[in-house]
Amino acid sequence: DTVDKAIKVIYDSLYFPTHIILTGRPESNREITEEWLEENDVRMWLEDRLIMKPDKDKRPSQFFKEEYYLKHIKPNYNTIF
Protein backbone atom coordinates (compact mmCIF):
# COMPACT_ATOMS: atom_id res chain seq x y z
CA ASP A 1 0.00 0.00 0.00
CA THR A 2 0.98 3.63 -0.36
CA VAL A 3 -0.03 6.56 1.79
CA ASP A 4 -2.71 8.78 0.29
CA LYS A 5 -0.77 12.05 0.40
CA ALA A 6 -3.86 14.27 0.60
CA ILE A 7 -5.27 12.31 3.54
CA LYS A 8 -1.86 12.37 5.26
CA VAL A 9 -1.65 16.18 4.97
CA ILE A 10 -5.12 16.51 6.47
CA TYR A 11 -4.38 13.96 9.19
CA ASP A 12 -1.12 15.68 10.16
CA SER A 13 -2.69 19.14 10.22
CA LEU A 14 -5.56 18.22 12.52
CA TYR A 15 -5.30 18.29 16.24
CA PHE A 16 -8.02 16.35 17.95
CA PRO A 17 -8.01 14.49 21.23
CA THR A 18 -8.46 11.22 19.32
CA HIS A 19 -7.64 10.00 15.84
CA ILE A 20 -9.32 6.75 14.82
CA ILE A 21 -7.86 4.72 12.01
CA LEU A 22 -10.40 2.14 10.84
CA THR A 23 -8.89 -0.44 8.51
CA GLY A 24 -10.15 -3.55 6.80
CA ARG A 25 -6.86 -5.29 7.46
CA PRO A 26 -7.31 -8.33 9.70
CA GLU A 27 -6.33 -8.14 13.38
CA SER A 28 -3.64 -10.79 12.77
CA ASN A 29 -1.81 -8.12 10.72
CA ARG A 30 -1.74 -5.57 13.57
CA GLU A 31 2.04 -5.68 14.05
CA ILE A 32 2.87 -5.19 10.37
CA THR A 33 0.17 -2.52 10.09
CA GLU A 34 1.63 -0.59 13.03
CA GLU A 35 5.09 -0.93 11.46
CA TRP A 36 3.70 0.34 8.13
CA LEU A 37 2.12 3.35 9.85
CA GLU A 38 5.41 4.15 11.60
CA GLU A 39 7.48 3.70 8.42
CA ASN A 40 5.11 6.06 6.59
CA ASP A 41 5.28 8.65 9.40
CA VAL A 42 1.62 8.34 10.36
CA ARG A 43 1.68 9.59 13.93
CA MET A 44 -0.22 7.64 16.55
CA TRP A 45 -0.72 9.30 19.92
CA LEU A 46 -1.70 7.77 23.22
CA GLU A 47 -5.38 8.57 22.72
CA ASP A 48 -5.46 7.34 19.11
CA ARG A 49 -7.05 4.07 18.13
CA LEU A 50 -6.28 1.59 15.37
CA ILE A 51 -9.39 -0.47 14.68
CA MET A 52 -8.82 -3.63 12.66
CA LYS A 53 -11.21 -6.19 11.26
CA PRO A 54 -11.52 -9.35 13.39
CA ASP A 55 -9.79 -12.33 11.78
CA LYS A 56 -13.03 -14.32 11.79
CA ASP A 57 -14.92 -11.60 9.86
CA LYS A 58 -14.71 -12.70 6.23
CA ARG A 59 -16.97 -9.98 4.79
CA PRO A 60 -15.52 -7.46 2.36
CA SER A 61 -13.83 -4.65 4.28
CA GLN A 62 -16.36 -1.97 3.35
CA PHE A 63 -19.13 -3.85 5.19
CA PHE A 64 -17.05 -4.20 8.34
CA LYS A 65 -16.03 -0.53 8.22
CA GLU A 66 -19.56 0.75 7.67
CA GLU A 67 -21.00 -1.38 10.46
CA TYR A 68 -18.25 -0.46 12.91
CA TYR A 69 -18.52 3.23 12.07
CA LEU A 70 -22.30 3.32 12.49
CA LYS A 71 -22.32 1.33 15.75
CA HIS A 72 -19.21 2.57 17.54
CA ILE A 73 -17.81 5.75 16.05
CA LYS A 74 -20.67 7.91 14.78
CA PRO A 75 -22.65 7.84 18.05
CA ASN A 76 -19.59 8.57 20.19
CA TYR A 77 -17.34 10.92 18.23
CA ASN A 78 -17.62 14.13 16.24
CA THR A 79 -16.11 12.84 13.01
CA ILE A 80 -14.57 14.96 10.27
CA PHE A 81 -14.02 12.33 7.54
mmCIF file of N, CA and C in Angstrom:
data_model
loop_
_atom_site.group_PDB
_atom_site.id
_atom_site.type_symbol
_atom_site.label_atom_id
_atom_site.label_comp_id
_atom_site.label_asym_id
_atom_site.label_seq_id
_atom_site.Cartn_x
_atom_site.Cartn_y
_atom_site.Cartn_z
ATOM 1 N N ASP A 1 0.838 -1.187 0.000
ATOM 2 C CA ASP A 1 0.000 0.000 0.000
ATOM 3 C C ASP A 1 0.879 1.245 0.000
ATOM 4 N N THR A 2 0.314 2.340 -0.463
ATOM 5 C CA THR A 2 0.982 3.626 -0.360
ATOM 6 C C THR A 2 0.094 4.576 0.432
ATOM 7 N N VAL A 3 0.715 5.558 1.025
ATOM 8 C CA VAL A 3 -0.028 6.556 1.791
ATOM 9 C C VAL A 3 -0.719 7.503 0.826
ATOM 10 N N ASP A 4 -1.994 7.768 1.057
ATOM 11 C CA ASP A 4 -2.711 8.776 0.286
ATOM 12 C C ASP A 4 -2.204 10.125 0.790
ATOM 13 N N LYS A 5 -1.443 10.822 -0.033
ATOM 14 C CA LYS A 5 -0.774 12.045 0.400
ATOM 15 C C LYS A 5 -1.749 13.126 0.866
ATOM 16 N N ALA A 6 -2.877 13.260 0.206
ATOM 17 C CA ALA A 6 -3.858 14.274 0.604
ATOM 18 C C ALA A 6 -4.426 13.959 1.988
ATOM 19 N N ILE A 7 -4.745 12.706 2.236
ATOM 20 C CA ILE A 7 -5.269 12.314 3.545
ATOM 21 C C ILE A 7 -4.201 12.518 4.619
ATOM 22 N N LYS A 8 -2.953 12.207 4.293
ATOM 23 C CA LYS A 8 -1.860 12.371 5.263
ATOM 24 C C LYS A 8 -1.688 13.836 5.643
ATOM 25 N N VAL A 9 -1.770 14.743 4.685
ATOM 26 C CA VAL A 9 -1.648 16.175 4.974
ATOM 27 C C VAL A 9 -2.770 16.611 5.909
ATOM 28 N N ILE A 10 -3.984 16.168 5.613
ATOM 29 C CA ILE A 10 -5.121 16.514 6.472
ATOM 30 C C ILE A 10 -4.932 15.912 7.859
ATOM 31 N N TYR A 11 -4.573 14.652 7.915
ATOM 32 C CA TYR A 11 -4.384 13.956 9.194
ATOM 33 C C TYR A 11 -3.333 14.668 10.038
ATOM 34 N N ASP A 12 -2.201 15.026 9.430
ATOM 35 C CA ASP A 12 -1.119 15.679 10.155
ATOM 36 C C ASP A 12 -1.489 17.084 10.622
ATOM 37 N N SER A 13 -2.368 17.752 9.895
ATOM 38 C CA SER A 13 -2.689 19.135 10.225
ATOM 39 C C SER A 13 -3.780 19.255 11.288
ATOM 40 N N LEU A 14 -4.464 18.181 11.557
ATOM 41 C CA LEU A 14 -5.561 18.223 12.519
ATOM 42 C C LEU A 14 -5.062 17.906 13.913
ATOM 43 N N TYR A 15 -5.560 18.647 14.861
ATOM 44 C CA TYR A 15 -5.296 18.289 16.244
ATOM 45 C C TYR A 15 -6.635 17.999 16.901
ATOM 46 N N PHE A 16 -6.826 16.778 17.243
ATOM 47 C CA PHE A 16 -8.020 16.350 17.949
ATOM 48 C C PHE A 16 -7.575 15.463 19.095
ATOM 49 N N PRO A 17 -8.388 15.367 20.128
ATOM 50 C CA PRO A 17 -8.015 14.487 21.233
ATOM 51 C C PRO A 17 -7.825 13.035 20.796
ATOM 52 N N THR A 18 -8.546 12.621 19.762
ATOM 53 C CA THR A 18 -8.459 11.225 19.320
ATOM 54 C C THR A 18 -8.511 11.142 17.805
ATOM 55 N N HIS A 19 -7.570 10.400 17.241
ATOM 56 C CA HIS A 19 -7.643 9.999 15.842
ATOM 57 C C HIS A 19 -8.035 8.527 15.847
ATOM 58 N N ILE A 20 -8.936 8.159 14.953
ATOM 59 C CA ILE A 20 -9.322 6.754 14.825
ATOM 60 C C ILE A 20 -8.990 6.319 13.409
ATOM 61 N N ILE A 21 -8.169 5.312 13.307
ATOM 62 C CA ILE A 21 -7.859 4.717 12.008
ATOM 63 C C ILE A 21 -8.627 3.401 11.953
ATOM 64 N N LEU A 22 -9.553 3.326 11.024
ATOM 65 C CA LEU A 22 -10.395 2.139 10.842
ATOM 66 C C LEU A 22 -9.962 1.461 9.554
ATOM 67 N N THR A 23 -9.420 0.268 9.678
ATOM 68 C CA THR A 23 -8.892 -0.437 8.513
ATOM 69 C C THR A 23 -9.576 -1.791 8.329
ATOM 70 N N GLY A 24 -9.608 -2.232 7.103
ATOM 71 C CA GLY A 24 -10.148 -3.546 6.796
ATOM 72 C C GLY A 24 -9.100 -4.641 6.894
ATOM 73 N N ARG A 25 -7.890 -4.272 7.275
ATOM 74 C CA ARG A 25 -6.857 -5.292 7.461
ATOM 75 C C ARG A 25 -7.233 -6.159 8.658
ATOM 76 N N PRO A 26 -6.957 -7.454 8.584
ATOM 77 C CA PRO A 26 -7.306 -8.334 9.700
ATOM 78 C C PRO A 26 -6.437 -8.090 10.929
ATOM 79 N N GLU A 27 -7.016 -8.338 12.094
ATOM 80 C CA GLU A 27 -6.330 -8.145 13.376
ATOM 81 C C GLU A 27 -4.996 -8.883 13.422
ATOM 82 N N SER A 28 -4.899 -10.023 12.767
ATOM 83 C CA SER A 28 -3.639 -10.790 12.772
ATOM 84 C C SER A 28 -2.504 -10.020 12.093
ATOM 85 N N ASN A 29 -2.825 -8.958 11.367
ATOM 86 C CA ASN A 29 -1.811 -8.123 10.718
ATOM 87 C C ASN A 29 -1.518 -6.847 11.498
ATOM 88 N N ARG A 30 -1.923 -6.781 12.771
ATOM 89 C CA ARG A 30 -1.738 -5.569 13.566
ATOM 90 C C ARG A 30 -0.272 -5.135 13.607
ATOM 91 N N GLU A 31 0.632 -6.040 13.910
ATOM 92 C CA GLU A 31 2.037 -5.676 14.048
ATOM 93 C C GLU A 31 2.590 -5.083 12.753
ATOM 94 N N ILE A 32 2.332 -5.735 11.619
ATOM 95 C CA ILE A 32 2.866 -5.192 10.366
ATOM 96 C C ILE A 32 2.152 -3.904 9.969
ATOM 97 N N THR A 33 0.897 -3.752 10.365
ATOM 98 C CA THR A 33 0.171 -2.517 10.090
ATOM 99 C C THR A 33 0.746 -1.374 10.918
ATOM 100 N N GLU A 34 1.018 -1.618 12.185
ATOM 101 C CA GLU A 34 1.631 -0.592 13.027
ATOM 102 C C GLU A 34 3.019 -0.219 12.511
ATOM 103 N N GLU A 35 3.774 -1.203 12.048
ATOM 104 C CA GLU A 35 5.092 -0.925 11.455
ATOM 105 C C GLU A 35 4.934 -0.075 10.199
ATOM 106 N N TRP A 36 3.948 -0.414 9.358
ATOM 107 C CA TRP A 36 3.699 0.340 8.130
ATOM 108 C C TRP A 36 3.346 1.786 8.461
ATOM 109 N N LEU A 37 2.493 1.991 9.452
ATOM 110 C CA LEU A 37 2.124 3.352 9.851
ATOM 111 C C LEU A 37 3.359 4.126 10.308
ATOM 112 N N GLU A 38 4.197 3.484 11.111
ATOM 113 C CA GLU A 38 5.410 4.146 11.597
ATOM 114 C C GLU A 38 6.371 4.454 10.446
ATOM 115 N N GLU A 39 6.581 3.493 9.557
ATOM 116 C CA GLU A 39 7.481 3.699 8.416
ATOM 117 C C GLU A 39 6.997 4.819 7.504
ATOM 118 N N ASN A 40 5.682 5.025 7.451
ATOM 119 C CA ASN A 40 5.108 6.064 6.594
ATOM 120 C C ASN A 40 4.783 7.339 7.376
ATOM 121 N N ASP A 41 5.371 7.444 8.572
ATOM 122 C CA ASP A 41 5.281 8.646 9.400
ATOM 123 C C ASP A 41 3.850 9.059 9.702
ATOM 124 N N VAL A 42 2.987 8.056 9.921
ATOM 125 C CA VAL A 42 1.620 8.337 10.364
ATOM 126 C C VAL A 42 1.660 8.294 11.886
ATOM 127 N N ARG A 43 1.544 9.469 12.478
ATOM 128 C CA ARG A 43 1.680 9.586 13.930
ATOM 129 C C ARG A 43 0.493 8.958 14.645
ATOM 130 N N MET A 44 0.805 8.198 15.673
ATOM 131 C CA MET A 44 -0.224 7.638 16.549
ATOM 132 C C MET A 44 0.094 8.128 17.949
ATOM 133 N N TRP A 45 -0.880 8.770 18.580
ATOM 134 C CA TRP A 45 -0.717 9.301 19.923
ATOM 135 C C TRP A 45 -1.395 8.366 20.917
ATOM 136 N N LEU A 46 -1.170 8.624 22.166
ATOM 137 C CA LEU A 46 -1.696 7.771 23.220
ATOM 138 C C LEU A 46 -3.206 7.573 23.115
ATOM 139 N N GLU A 47 -3.932 8.636 22.774
ATOM 140 C CA GLU A 47 -5.384 8.565 22.721
ATOM 141 C C GLU A 47 -5.907 7.974 21.407
ATOM 142 N N ASP A 48 -5.033 7.814 20.420
ATOM 143 C CA ASP A 48 -5.458 7.336 19.113
ATOM 144 C C ASP A 48 -5.796 5.854 19.149
ATOM 145 N N ARG A 49 -6.623 5.463 18.183
ATOM 146 C CA ARG A 49 -7.053 4.071 18.128
ATOM 147 C C ARG A 49 -6.891 3.527 16.724
ATOM 148 N N LEU A 50 -6.372 2.319 16.629
ATOM 149 C CA LEU A 50 -6.278 1.594 15.371
ATOM 150 C C LEU A 50 -7.273 0.451 15.461
ATOM 151 N N ILE A 51 -8.335 0.546 14.677
ATOM 152 C CA ILE A 51 -9.386 -0.469 14.683
ATOM 153 C C ILE A 51 -9.172 -1.371 13.474
ATOM 154 N N MET A 52 -9.062 -2.665 13.728
ATOM 155 C CA MET A 52 -8.817 -3.630 12.665
ATOM 156 C C MET A 52 -9.942 -4.657 12.624
ATOM 157 N N LYS A 53 -10.148 -5.208 11.456
ATOM 158 C CA LYS A 53 -11.213 -6.192 11.263
ATOM 159 C C LYS A 53 -10.849 -7.496 11.975
ATOM 160 N N PRO A 54 -11.792 -8.058 12.740
ATOM 161 C CA PRO A 54 -11.518 -9.347 13.391
ATOM 162 C C PRO A 54 -11.163 -10.418 12.350
ATOM 163 N N ASP A 55 -10.232 -11.272 12.705
ATOM 164 C CA ASP A 55 -9.794 -12.325 11.779
ATOM 165 C C ASP A 55 -10.944 -13.200 11.299
ATOM 166 N N LYS A 56 -11.927 -13.428 12.155
ATOM 167 C CA LYS A 56 -13.033 -14.319 11.787
ATOM 168 C C LYS A 56 -14.052 -13.657 10.863
ATOM 169 N N ASP A 57 -13.971 -12.338 10.706
ATOM 170 C CA ASP A 57 -14.918 -11.597 9.859
ATOM 171 C C ASP A 57 -14.443 -11.685 8.404
ATOM 172 N N LYS A 58 -15.126 -12.462 7.610
ATOM 173 C CA LYS A 58 -14.705 -12.704 6.225
ATOM 174 C C LYS A 58 -15.438 -11.824 5.214
ATOM 175 N N ARG A 59 -16.258 -10.892 5.702
ATOM 176 C CA ARG A 59 -16.966 -9.982 4.791
ATOM 177 C C ARG A 59 -15.974 -9.041 4.111
ATOM 178 N N PRO A 60 -16.356 -8.506 2.953
ATOM 179 C CA PRO A 60 -15.517 -7.462 2.356
ATOM 180 C C PRO A 60 -15.349 -6.305 3.350
ATOM 181 N N SER A 61 -14.192 -5.679 3.307
ATOM 182 C CA SER A 61 -13.830 -4.645 4.277
ATOM 183 C C SER A 61 -14.846 -3.523 4.400
ATOM 184 N N GLN A 62 -15.447 -3.113 3.286
ATOM 185 C CA GLN A 62 -16.363 -1.974 3.351
ATOM 186 C C GLN A 62 -17.562 -2.256 4.250
ATOM 187 N N PHE A 63 -17.994 -3.506 4.335
ATOM 188 C CA PHE A 63 -19.129 -3.848 5.190
ATOM 189 C C PHE A 63 -18.737 -3.788 6.665
ATOM 190 N N PHE A 64 -17.554 -4.295 6.971
ATOM 191 C CA PHE A 64 -17.055 -4.199 8.342
ATOM 192 C C PHE A 64 -16.903 -2.738 8.750
ATOM 193 N N LYS A 65 -16.276 -1.935 7.894
ATOM 194 C CA LYS A 65 -16.035 -0.530 8.219
ATOM 195 C C LYS A 65 -17.336 0.242 8.424
ATOM 196 N N GLU A 66 -18.283 0.038 7.540
ATOM 197 C CA GLU A 66 -19.560 0.747 7.668
ATOM 198 C C GLU A 66 -20.261 0.363 8.970
ATOM 199 N N GLU A 67 -20.332 -0.916 9.240
ATOM 200 C CA GLU A 67 -21.001 -1.380 10.458
ATOM 201 C C GLU A 67 -20.307 -0.843 11.707
ATOM 202 N N TYR A 68 -18.988 -0.931 11.731
ATOM 203 C CA TYR A 68 -18.248 -0.459 12.909
ATOM 204 C C TYR A 68 -18.436 1.044 13.096
ATOM 205 N N TYR A 69 -18.343 1.783 12.006
ATOM 206 C CA TYR A 69 -18.522 3.230 12.075
ATOM 207 C C TYR A 69 -19.906 3.588 12.629
ATOM 208 N N LEU A 70 -20.935 2.985 12.078
ATOM 209 C CA LEU A 70 -22.300 3.322 12.493
ATOM 210 C C LEU A 70 -22.594 2.924 13.945
ATOM 211 N N LYS A 71 -22.040 1.805 14.394
ATOM 212 C CA LYS A 71 -22.317 1.326 15.749
ATOM 213 C C LYS A 71 -21.437 1.956 16.827
ATOM 214 N N HIS A 72 -20.166 2.208 16.497
ATOM 215 C CA HIS A 72 -19.206 2.567 17.538
ATOM 216 C C HIS A 72 -18.596 3.963 17.422
ATOM 217 N N ILE A 73 -18.485 4.460 16.221
ATOM 218 C CA ILE A 73 -17.807 5.752 16.051
ATOM 219 C C ILE A 73 -18.799 6.898 15.939
ATOM 220 N N LYS A 74 -19.719 6.812 15.011
ATOM 221 C CA LYS A 74 -20.667 7.910 14.781
ATOM 222 C C LYS A 74 -21.408 8.339 16.049
ATOM 223 N N PRO A 75 -21.920 7.405 16.858
ATOM 224 C CA PRO A 75 -22.653 7.835 18.047
ATOM 225 C C PRO A 75 -21.768 8.418 19.162
ATOM 226 N N ASN A 76 -20.460 8.203 19.078
ATOM 227 C CA ASN A 76 -19.590 8.566 20.192
ATOM 228 C C ASN A 76 -18.551 9.646 19.884
ATOM 229 N N TYR A 77 -18.375 9.967 18.618
ATOM 230 C CA TYR A 77 -17.343 10.916 18.230
ATOM 231 C C TYR A 77 -17.890 11.924 17.226
ATOM 232 N N ASN A 78 -17.313 13.113 17.237
ATOM 233 C CA ASN A 78 -17.622 14.131 16.239
ATOM 234 C C ASN A 78 -16.625 13.921 15.098
ATOM 235 N N THR A 79 -17.040 13.222 14.064
ATOM 236 C CA THR A 79 -16.111 12.841 13.007
ATOM 237 C C THR A 79 -16.009 13.915 11.931
ATOM 238 N N ILE A 80 -14.825 14.019 11.347
ATOM 239 C CA ILE A 80 -14.566 14.957 10.266
ATOM 240 C C ILE A 80 -14.666 14.258 8.924
ATOM 241 N N PHE A 81 -13.969 13.138 8.769
ATOM 242 C CA PHE A 81 -14.017 12.329 7.541
ATOM 243 C C PHE A 81 -13.655 10.917 7.857
#
